[in-house]
Tab-separated table of C-alpha atoms in Angstrom:
chain	number	residue	atom	x	y	z
A	1	MET	CA	135.611	-49.222	74.695
A	2	LEU	CA	135.691	-45.572	75.460
A	3	ALA	CA	133.599	-44.785	72.416
A	4	ARG	CA	131.003	-47.318	73.351
A	5	SER	CA	130.663	-45.945	76.868
A	6	CYS	CA	130.367	-42.418	75.482
A	7	LEU	CA	127.649	-43.566	73.141
A	8	ARG	CA	125.793	-45.122	75.970
A	9	SER	CA	126.122	-42.086	78.172
A	10	THR	CA	124.872	-39.693	75.499
A	11	ARG	CA	121.984	-41.977	74.868
A	12	ALA	CA	121.183	-41.941	78.534
A	13	VAL	CA	121.476	-38.146	78.646
A	14	GLY	CA	119.214	-37.901	75.640
A	15	ALA	CA	116.685	-40.078	77.262
A	16	VAL	CA	116.748	-38.013	80.386
A	17	ARG	CA	116.492	-34.770	78.435
A	18	ASN	CA	113.472	-36.072	76.590
A	19	GLY	CA	111.860	-36.711	79.896
A	20	ALA	CA	111.287	-40.257	78.905
A	21	VAL	CA	111.727	-43.100	81.254
A	22	ASN	CA	111.824	-45.755	78.613
A	23	THR	CA	114.722	-48.028	79.082
A	24	THR	CA	115.352	-49.051	75.533
A	25	LYS	CA	115.943	-46.886	72.439
A	26	ARG	CA	113.649	-49.029	70.385
A	27	ALA	CA	110.759	-48.500	72.714
A	28	ALA	CA	111.398	-44.743	72.866
A	29	SER	CA	111.491	-44.279	69.122
A	30	SER	CA	108.501	-46.383	68.342
A	31	SER	CA	106.189	-45.136	71.035
A	32	THR	CA	103.779	-42.285	70.391
A	33	SER	CA	102.808	-41.817	73.944
A	34	SER	CA	102.652	-38.531	75.867
A	35	ALA	CA	106.343	-38.830	76.600
A	36	ASP	CA	107.120	-37.312	73.155
A	37	ALA	CA	104.588	-34.523	73.363
A	38	ALA	CA	107.274	-31.929	74.157
A	39	THR	CA	109.375	-32.782	71.103
A	40	PRO	CA	107.407	-30.850	68.399
A	41	PHE	CA	107.504	-27.743	70.538
A	42	ARG	CA	111.238	-28.025	70.937
A	43	LEU	CA	111.616	-28.706	67.241
A	44	ASN	CA	109.561	-25.624	66.505
A	45	MET	CA	111.714	-23.580	68.805
A	46	ALA	CA	114.897	-24.883	67.249
A	47	GLY	CA	113.587	-24.301	63.749
A	48	SER	CA	112.440	-20.796	64.585
A	49	ALA	CA	115.768	-19.958	66.155
A	50	ALA	CA	117.680	-21.309	63.155
A	51	THR	CA	115.463	-19.337	60.784
A	52	ALA	CA	115.922	-16.192	62.835
A	53	VAL	CA	119.678	-16.657	62.800
A	54	ALA	CA	119.685	-17.240	59.072
A	55	ILE	CA	117.536	-14.192	58.350
A	56	GLY	CA	119.574	-12.116	60.741
A	57	SER	CA	122.871	-13.114	59.193
A	58	ILE	CA	121.553	-12.430	55.695
A	59	ALA	CA	120.280	-9.037	56.832
A	60	TRP	CA	123.586	-8.270	58.451
A	61	TYR	CA	125.493	-9.320	55.331
A	62	TYR	CA	123.194	-7.200	53.167
A	63	HIS	CA	123.670	-4.308	55.533
A	64	LEU	CA	127.415	-4.658	55.172
A	65	TYR	CA	127.797	-5.457	51.483
A	66	GLY	CA	124.429	-5.375	49.776
A	67	HIS	CA	123.912	-1.679	49.217
A	68	GLU	CA	124.721	-0.091	45.899
A	69	LEU	CA	127.673	2.172	46.302
A	70	HIS	CA	127.780	5.573	44.695
A	71	ALA	CA	131.136	7.190	44.338
A	72	MET	CA	129.456	10.522	43.737
A	73	THR	CA	126.523	12.389	45.183
A	74	PRO	CA	123.444	12.938	42.986
A	75	ALA	CA	124.589	16.516	42.392
A	76	GLU	CA	127.894	15.227	41.121
A	77	GLU	CA	126.145	12.715	38.863
A	78	GLY	CA	123.986	15.421	37.355
A	79	LEU	CA	120.254	15.439	36.848
A	80	HIS	CA	119.011	12.679	34.577
A	81	PRO	CA	117.903	14.161	31.266
A	82	THR	CA	114.258	14.183	30.304
A	83	GLN	CA	113.322	11.775	27.539
A	84	TYR	CA	112.043	13.574	24.475
A	85	PRO	CA	110.206	11.978	21.533
A	86	TRP	CA	112.881	12.610	18.916
A	87	VAL	CA	111.490	11.757	15.531
A	88	HIS	CA	114.855	11.082	13.967
A	89	THR	CA	115.642	8.333	16.486
A	90	GLN	CA	112.699	6.219	15.363
A	91	TRP	CA	113.546	3.089	13.432
A	92	THR	CA	112.127	4.176	10.119
A	93	LYS	CA	112.799	7.902	10.217
A	94	THR	CA	115.658	9.806	8.635
A	95	PHE	CA	117.038	13.053	9.875
A	96	ASP	CA	114.887	16.059	9.107
A	97	HIS	CA	117.298	17.744	6.753
A	98	GLN	CA	115.612	21.095	7.051
A	99	ALA	CA	116.337	20.863	10.785
A	100	LEU	CA	119.919	19.833	9.995
A	101	ARG	CA	120.315	22.940	7.908
A	102	ARG	CA	118.952	25.114	10.693
A	103	GLY	CA	121.121	23.274	13.205
A	104	PHE	CA	124.214	23.905	11.140
A	105	GLN	CA	123.288	27.569	11.058
A	106	VAL	CA	123.043	27.566	14.852
A	107	TYR	CA	126.386	25.797	15.140
A	108	ARG	CA	128.025	28.204	12.724
A	109	GLU	CA	126.654	31.352	14.288
A	110	VAL	CA	126.742	30.355	17.969
A	111	CYS	CA	128.634	27.215	18.916
A	112	SER	CA	131.561	27.562	16.545
A	113	SER	CA	132.982	30.549	18.386
A	114	CYS	CA	134.234	28.131	21.071
A	115	HIS	CA	133.576	24.547	19.895
A	116	SER	CA	135.330	22.880	17.004
A	117	LEU	CA	133.698	20.361	14.688
A	118	SER	CA	136.949	19.031	13.399
A	119	ARG	CA	135.792	15.764	11.844
A	120	ILE	CA	133.287	17.308	9.450
A	121	PRO	CA	134.584	18.481	6.065
A	122	TYR	CA	132.594	20.840	3.891
A	123	ARG	CA	132.018	18.095	1.372
A	124	ALA	CA	130.005	16.191	3.990
A	125	LEU	CA	127.449	18.988	3.983
A	126	VAL	CA	126.841	18.666	0.250
A	127	GLY	CA	123.634	16.796	-0.385
A	128	VAL	CA	122.780	16.826	3.309
A	129	THR	CA	122.197	20.411	4.291
A	130	HIS	CA	123.598	22.523	1.477
A	131	THR	CA	124.085	22.521	-2.259
A	132	VAL	CA	127.532	22.243	-3.791
A	133	ASP	CA	127.693	25.943	-4.533
A	134	GLU	CA	126.694	26.920	-1.006
A	135	ALA	CA	129.244	24.565	0.529
A	136	LYS	CA	131.980	25.849	-1.779
A	137	ALA	CA	131.118	29.431	-0.900
A	138	MET	CA	131.301	28.663	2.818
A	139	ALA	CA	134.602	26.845	2.417
A	140	GLU	CA	136.122	29.744	0.533
A	141	GLU	CA	135.427	32.088	3.413
A	142	ASN	CA	138.236	30.419	5.358
A	143	GLU	CA	141.943	30.242	4.741
A	144	TYR	CA	143.992	27.082	4.910
A	145	ASP	CA	147.675	26.296	4.674
A	146	THR	CA	148.998	25.274	1.296
A	147	GLU	CA	151.577	22.635	0.595
A	148	PRO	CA	155.136	24.033	0.772
A	149	ASN	CA	156.013	25.864	-2.426
A	150	ASP	CA	159.383	25.853	-4.246
A	151	GLN	CA	160.980	27.915	-1.505
A	152	GLY	CA	159.540	25.666	1.183
A	153	GLU	CA	157.196	28.318	2.424
A	154	ILE	CA	153.649	27.585	3.418
A	155	GLU	CA	151.154	30.086	2.139
A	156	LYS	CA	147.466	30.575	2.596
A	157	ARG	CA	144.770	29.549	0.147
A	158	PRO	CA	140.972	29.763	0.244
A	159	GLY	CA	139.211	26.669	1.473
A	160	LYS	CA	137.955	23.869	-0.743
A	161	LEU	CA	135.199	21.324	-0.325
A	162	SER	CA	137.698	18.777	0.958
A	163	ASP	CA	138.784	21.031	3.820
A	164	TYR	CA	137.506	20.411	7.312
A	165	LEU	CA	135.552	22.970	9.281
A	166	PRO	CA	138.003	25.381	10.880
A	167	SER	CA	138.544	25.163	14.624
A	168	PRO	CA	138.124	28.309	16.703
A	169	TYR	CA	141.459	27.778	18.473
A	170	LYS	CA	144.839	26.691	17.248
A	171	ASN	CA	145.093	23.865	19.774
A	172	ASP	CA	143.648	22.637	23.038
A	173	GLU	CA	145.992	24.714	25.141
A	174	ALA	CA	144.938	27.898	23.395
A	175	ALA	CA	141.313	26.874	23.901
A	176	ARG	CA	141.889	26.344	27.617
A	177	ALA	CA	143.736	29.597	27.972
A	178	ALA	CA	140.899	31.478	26.335
A	179	ASN	CA	138.200	29.811	28.409
A	180	ASN	CA	139.406	30.126	31.967
A	181	GLY	CA	141.060	26.721	31.909
A	182	ALA	CA	138.045	24.810	30.625
A	183	LEU	CA	138.368	23.045	27.287
A	184	PRO	CA	135.301	23.321	25.041
A	185	PRO	CA	134.945	19.769	23.731
A	186	ASP	CA	134.943	19.009	20.060
A	187	LEU	CA	131.359	18.464	18.972
A	188	SER	CA	131.909	15.992	16.133
A	189	LEU	CA	130.995	12.948	18.208
A	190	ILE	CA	129.495	14.617	21.250
A	191	VAL	CA	126.090	12.952	20.896
A	192	LYS	CA	127.744	9.549	21.067
A	193	ALA	CA	130.174	10.673	23.742
A	194	ARG	CA	127.692	11.714	26.423
A	195	HIS	CA	125.293	9.617	28.449
A	196	GLY	CA	121.790	10.492	27.399
A	197	GLY	CA	122.887	11.642	23.943
A	198	CYS	CA	120.403	14.010	22.367
A	199	ASN	CA	118.300	14.295	25.509
A	200	TYR	CA	121.298	15.281	27.615
A	201	ILE	CA	122.547	17.938	25.231
A	202	PHE	CA	119.087	19.398	24.738
A	203	ASN	CA	118.561	19.544	28.489
A	204	LEU	CA	121.974	21.050	29.013
A	205	LEU	CA	121.361	23.795	26.478
A	206	THR	CA	117.904	24.667	27.739
A	207	GLY	CA	118.318	23.795	31.422
A	208	TYR	CA	120.105	26.878	32.723
A	209	PRO	CA	118.038	28.392	35.520
A	210	ASP	CA	117.827	32.181	35.765
A	211	GLU	CA	119.745	32.014	39.002
A	212	PRO	CA	121.191	29.087	40.928
A	213	PRO	CA	118.842	27.585	43.525
A	214	ALA	CA	119.248	28.493	47.156
A	215	GLY	CA	122.038	26.599	48.816
A	216	ALA	CA	123.784	25.641	45.595
A	217	HIS	CA	127.456	26.421	45.668
A	218	VAL	CA	128.700	27.756	42.348
A	219	GLN	CA	132.394	28.346	41.917
A	220	GLU	CA	133.759	31.583	40.590
A	221	GLY	CA	133.717	31.555	36.806
A	222	LEU	CA	131.303	28.649	36.567
A	223	ASN	CA	127.605	28.563	35.837
A	224	PHE	CA	124.928	26.457	37.442
A	225	ASN	CA	123.337	23.753	35.319
A	226	PRO	CA	121.626	20.849	37.085
A	227	TYR	CA	122.106	18.493	34.121
A	228	PHE	CA	125.875	18.914	34.029
A	229	PRO	CA	127.685	16.424	36.271
A	230	GLY	CA	128.843	18.494	39.205
A	231	THR	CA	126.363	21.270	38.318
A	232	GLY	CA	129.174	23.767	37.725
A	233	ILE	CA	129.757	24.261	34.004
A	234	ALA	CA	132.138	26.713	32.418
A	235	MET	CA	129.833	27.319	29.471
A	236	ALA	CA	127.242	29.955	30.183
A	237	ARG	CA	123.795	29.874	28.703
A	238	VAL	CA	124.195	30.802	25.049
A	239	LEU	CA	120.821	30.150	23.435
A	240	PHE	CA	118.289	32.902	23.877
A	241	ASN	CA	115.136	33.552	21.922
A	242	GLU	CA	115.685	35.136	18.532
A	243	LEU	CA	119.438	34.726	18.745
A	244	VAL	CA	119.713	33.582	15.156
A	245	GLU	CA	117.448	34.415	12.280
A	246	TYR	CA	116.452	31.271	10.435
A	247	GLU	CA	116.414	31.615	6.686
A	248	ASP	CA	113.324	29.421	6.394
A	249	GLY	CA	111.295	31.595	8.725
A	250	THR	CA	111.107	29.151	11.618
A	251	PRO	CA	110.626	31.035	14.916
A	252	ALA	CA	114.016	30.862	16.626
A	253	SER	CA	112.992	30.069	20.164
A	254	THR	CA	115.562	28.696	22.578
A	255	SER	CA	114.139	25.195	22.448
A	256	GLN	CA	113.815	25.285	18.663
A	257	MET	CA	117.477	26.222	18.282
A	258	ALA	CA	118.524	23.618	20.830
A	259	LYS	CA	116.473	20.942	19.088
A	260	ASP	CA	117.895	21.835	15.680
A	261	VAL	CA	121.497	21.957	16.810
A	262	VAL	CA	121.115	18.684	18.708
A	263	GLU	CA	119.762	16.992	15.614
A	264	PHE	CA	122.612	18.475	13.601
A	265	LEU	CA	125.151	17.200	16.123
A	266	ASN	CA	123.491	13.799	15.960
A	267	TRP	CA	124.026	13.898	12.222
A	268	ALA	CA	127.652	14.920	12.740
A	269	ALA	CA	128.151	11.912	15.007
A	270	GLU	CA	126.211	9.495	12.793
A	271	PRO	CA	126.214	10.795	9.238
A	272	GLU	CA	125.449	7.303	7.969
A	273	MET	CA	122.220	6.970	9.943
A	274	ASP	CA	119.766	7.520	7.094
A	275	GLN	CA	121.445	4.947	4.896
A	276	ARG	CA	121.914	2.542	7.789
A	277	LYS	CA	118.247	2.566	8.706
A	278	LYS	CA	117.187	2.088	5.116
A	279	MET	CA	119.547	-0.853	4.652
A	280	GLY	CA	118.364	-2.249	7.974
A	281	LEU	CA	114.765	-2.237	6.837
A	282	LYS	CA	115.698	-3.917	3.565
A	283	THR	CA	117.727	-6.519	5.401
A	284	LEU	CA	114.866	-7.243	7.761
A	285	ALA	CA	112.469	-7.619	4.851
A	286	ILE	CA	114.727	-10.042	2.973
A	287	THR	CA	115.724	-12.084	6.000
A	288	SER	CA	112.171	-12.403	7.275
A	289	ALA	CA	111.076	-13.656	3.848
A	290	LEU	CA	113.958	-16.129	3.818
A	291	PHE	CA	113.105	-17.218	7.349
A	292	ALA	CA	109.482	-17.867	6.404
A	293	LEU	CA	110.713	-19.805	3.391
A	294	SER	CA	113.016	-21.913	5.533
A	295	VAL	CA	110.185	-22.707	7.944
A	296	TRP	CA	108.031	-23.794	5.043
A	297	VAL	CA	110.795	-25.968	3.583
A	298	LYS	CA	111.387	-27.586	6.937
A	299	ARG	CA	107.737	-28.460	7.371
A	300	TYR	CA	107.574	-29.708	3.803
A	301	LYS	CA	110.529	-31.989	4.280
A	302	TRP	CA	109.357	-33.272	7.628
A	303	THR	CA	105.758	-33.923	6.594
A	304	PRO	CA	106.243	-37.639	5.799
A	305	ILE	CA	108.044	-38.180	9.058
A	306	LYS	CA	105.607	-36.210	11.183
A	307	THR	CA	102.501	-37.835	9.682
A	308	ARG	CA	103.601	-41.439	9.454
A	309	LYS	CA	102.095	-44.085	11.669
A	310	ILE	CA	104.098	-46.914	13.099
A	311	LEU	CA	102.023	-50.033	13.477
A	312	TYR	CA	103.014	-53.001	15.529
A	313	ASN	CA	101.374	-56.263	14.677
A	314	PRO	CA	102.147	-58.718	17.420
A	315	PRO	CA	102.727	-62.252	16.298
A	316	PRO	CA	99.915	-64.652	17.092
A	317	VAL	CA	100.191	-65.925	20.594
A	318	THR	CA	100.864	-69.612	20.877
A	319	ARG	CA	100.210	-71.146	24.238
A	320	HIS	CA	102.562	-73.860	25.374
A	321	HIS	CA	100.855	-74.621	28.615
B	1	MET	CA	99.742	-26.683	-15.869
B	2	SER	CA	101.894	-29.456	-17.161
B	3	SER	CA	101.298	-28.297	-20.726
B	4	LEU	CA	102.830	-24.968	-19.721
B	5	ALA	CA	105.496	-26.359	-17.438
B	6	ARG	CA	107.039	-28.576	-20.071
B	7	PRO	CA	108.094	-25.833	-22.526
B	8	LEU	CA	109.195	-23.655	-19.593
B	9	TYR	CA	111.342	-26.446	-18.299
B	10	ASN	CA	112.781	-27.100	-21.716
B	11	THR	CA	113.542	-23.441	-22.253
B	12	PHE	CA	114.978	-22.377	-18.913
B	13	VAL	CA	115.991	-25.345	-16.809
B	14	LYS	CA	116.968	-28.217	-19.015
B	15	ARG	CA	120.406	-26.980	-20.073
B	16	ASN	CA	122.582	-25.963	-17.187
B	17	PHE	CA	124.056	-22.815	-18.719
B	18	THR	CA	120.604	-21.435	-19.512
B	19	PHE	CA	119.439	-22.265	-15.999
B	20	LEU	CA	122.465	-20.447	-14.582
B	21	GLY	CA	121.732	-17.482	-16.806
B	22	VAL	CA	118.116	-17.496	-15.692
B	23	ILE	CA	119.214	-17.473	-12.054
B	24	PHE	CA	121.605	-14.570	-12.595
B	25	ALA	CA	119.126	-12.562	-14.613
B	26	SER	CA	116.295	-13.133	-12.164
B	27	ALA	CA	118.516	-12.148	-9.227
B	28	PHE	CA	119.434	-8.965	-11.071
B	29	ALA	CA	115.814	-8.204	-11.867
B	30	PHE	CA	114.673	-8.999	-8.352
B	31	GLU	CA	117.232	-6.682	-6.809
B	32	ILE	CA	116.210	-3.816	-9.063
B	33	ALA	CA	112.533	-4.355	-8.361
B	34	PHE	CA	113.085	-4.777	-4.629
B	35	ASP	CA	115.232	-1.663	-4.389
B	36	ILE	CA	112.769	0.443	-6.325
B	37	THR	CA	109.886	-0.764	-4.180
B	38	THR	CA	111.579	-0.333	-0.823
B	39	ASP	CA	113.048	3.037	-1.793
B	40	ARG	CA	109.594	4.218	-2.708
B	41	ILE	CA	108.200	3.001	0.616
B	42	TRP	CA	111.095	4.622	2.475
B	43	ASP	CA	110.647	7.948	0.718
B	44	ASN	CA	106.963	7.805	1.487
B	45	ILE	CA	107.617	7.202	5.176
B	46	ASN	CA	110.095	10.069	5.267
B	47	LYS	CA	108.220	12.460	3.058
B	48	GLY	CA	109.547	15.992	3.420
B	49	ARG	CA	112.454	15.026	5.640
B	50	GLN	CA	115.179	14.160	3.191
B	51	TRP	CA	117.495	16.437	1.276
B	52	LYS	CA	115.917	15.549	-2.064
B	53	ASP	CA	112.633	16.918	-0.746
B	54	ILE	CA	114.035	20.316	0.231
B	55	ARG	CA	116.769	20.604	-2.378
B	56	SER	CA	114.598	22.579	-4.771
B	57	ARG	CA	114.426	25.459	-2.306
B	58	TYR	CA	118.157	26.050	-2.483
B	59	VAL	CA	119.502	24.707	-5.722
B	60	GLN	CA	118.688	27.444	-8.218
B	61	SER	CA	119.328	30.358	-5.899
B	62	GLY	CA	123.092	30.437	-6.443
B	63	ASP	CA	125.043	31.653	-3.425
B	64	GLY	CA	123.712	33.404	-0.356
B	65	ASP	CA	120.314	34.190	-1.833
B	66	GLU	CA	117.543	33.032	0.460
B	67	GLU	CA	114.350	31.363	-0.732
């Protein structure tokens, strides 16, 4: 009873609000007279308001939660490295082994005074950058611990091909102590271990400005490099023109040395790359031939099904009426 | 065609153990031929870049002797 009266009252209110004087609902809904002329305007208003509210709430939500958050400032992220057209990163190109040889020379004469390359044995250089005799001669320049002898004492012996490249420091703590608390990272996998890979390391080596830009805050003992995350790097610029003398006569500019040592470090991180790319090409050749063959076999087998015609002969119509 | 196919069939396919041998031998031969061909293409693409191309500059010089 109460519900019915409420229904009636709302209907009456609705009728009044519409400005209609029709007495029955049926007449009001079915008529298209001037009494309903205000309704589209009100609908437009309501629709516009709802749209505005929706857009506003979305904008507000985006303002609150939509922005990408950066934990660090751009200076702390470091400058993005420039992309360089490295030949050895192309799909069908091996390392340039002459460049690897030069890069190893740069590592040996420059980098190795602070950075270790502990995962590379001398034997890995044989057939890549050096001959057996050269690698043996380099290995013998270093001393390594022997196995304990009869008295249990460990002696020193000259290096062999199976020995790993010697590290400049005895351990990480000694390296930190010698470098003002900063640990020079091992370079064996450094190309894989840094965002930007070759581009980043090349930019880092060649990107030292002559003096830090105005306003840049450089801590005591650090050097400014825009490509290093945080811009303060403990390593100073080490590559200068004519620092090493290449045995093959290549002009030893800063960028040439950086390019060679980066390619060498890429080899150190991915010594299998040449073989991998070659096997990849062979695999692609075989599998594409097999794929073409399988497509042909499929079409061959499906030909009778695809080309058949299904005929329907309706039975003769017999009229009963 | 059929005059040639008949003796071929009789020689290589008819008996199962010869057919199996033919399959093994042809796989062996194909792999050798494929490897030789692709290696040659690969070496041509990477001419002058690989160790075998620059090895001659260093191999006879013994130790520490440039050029």
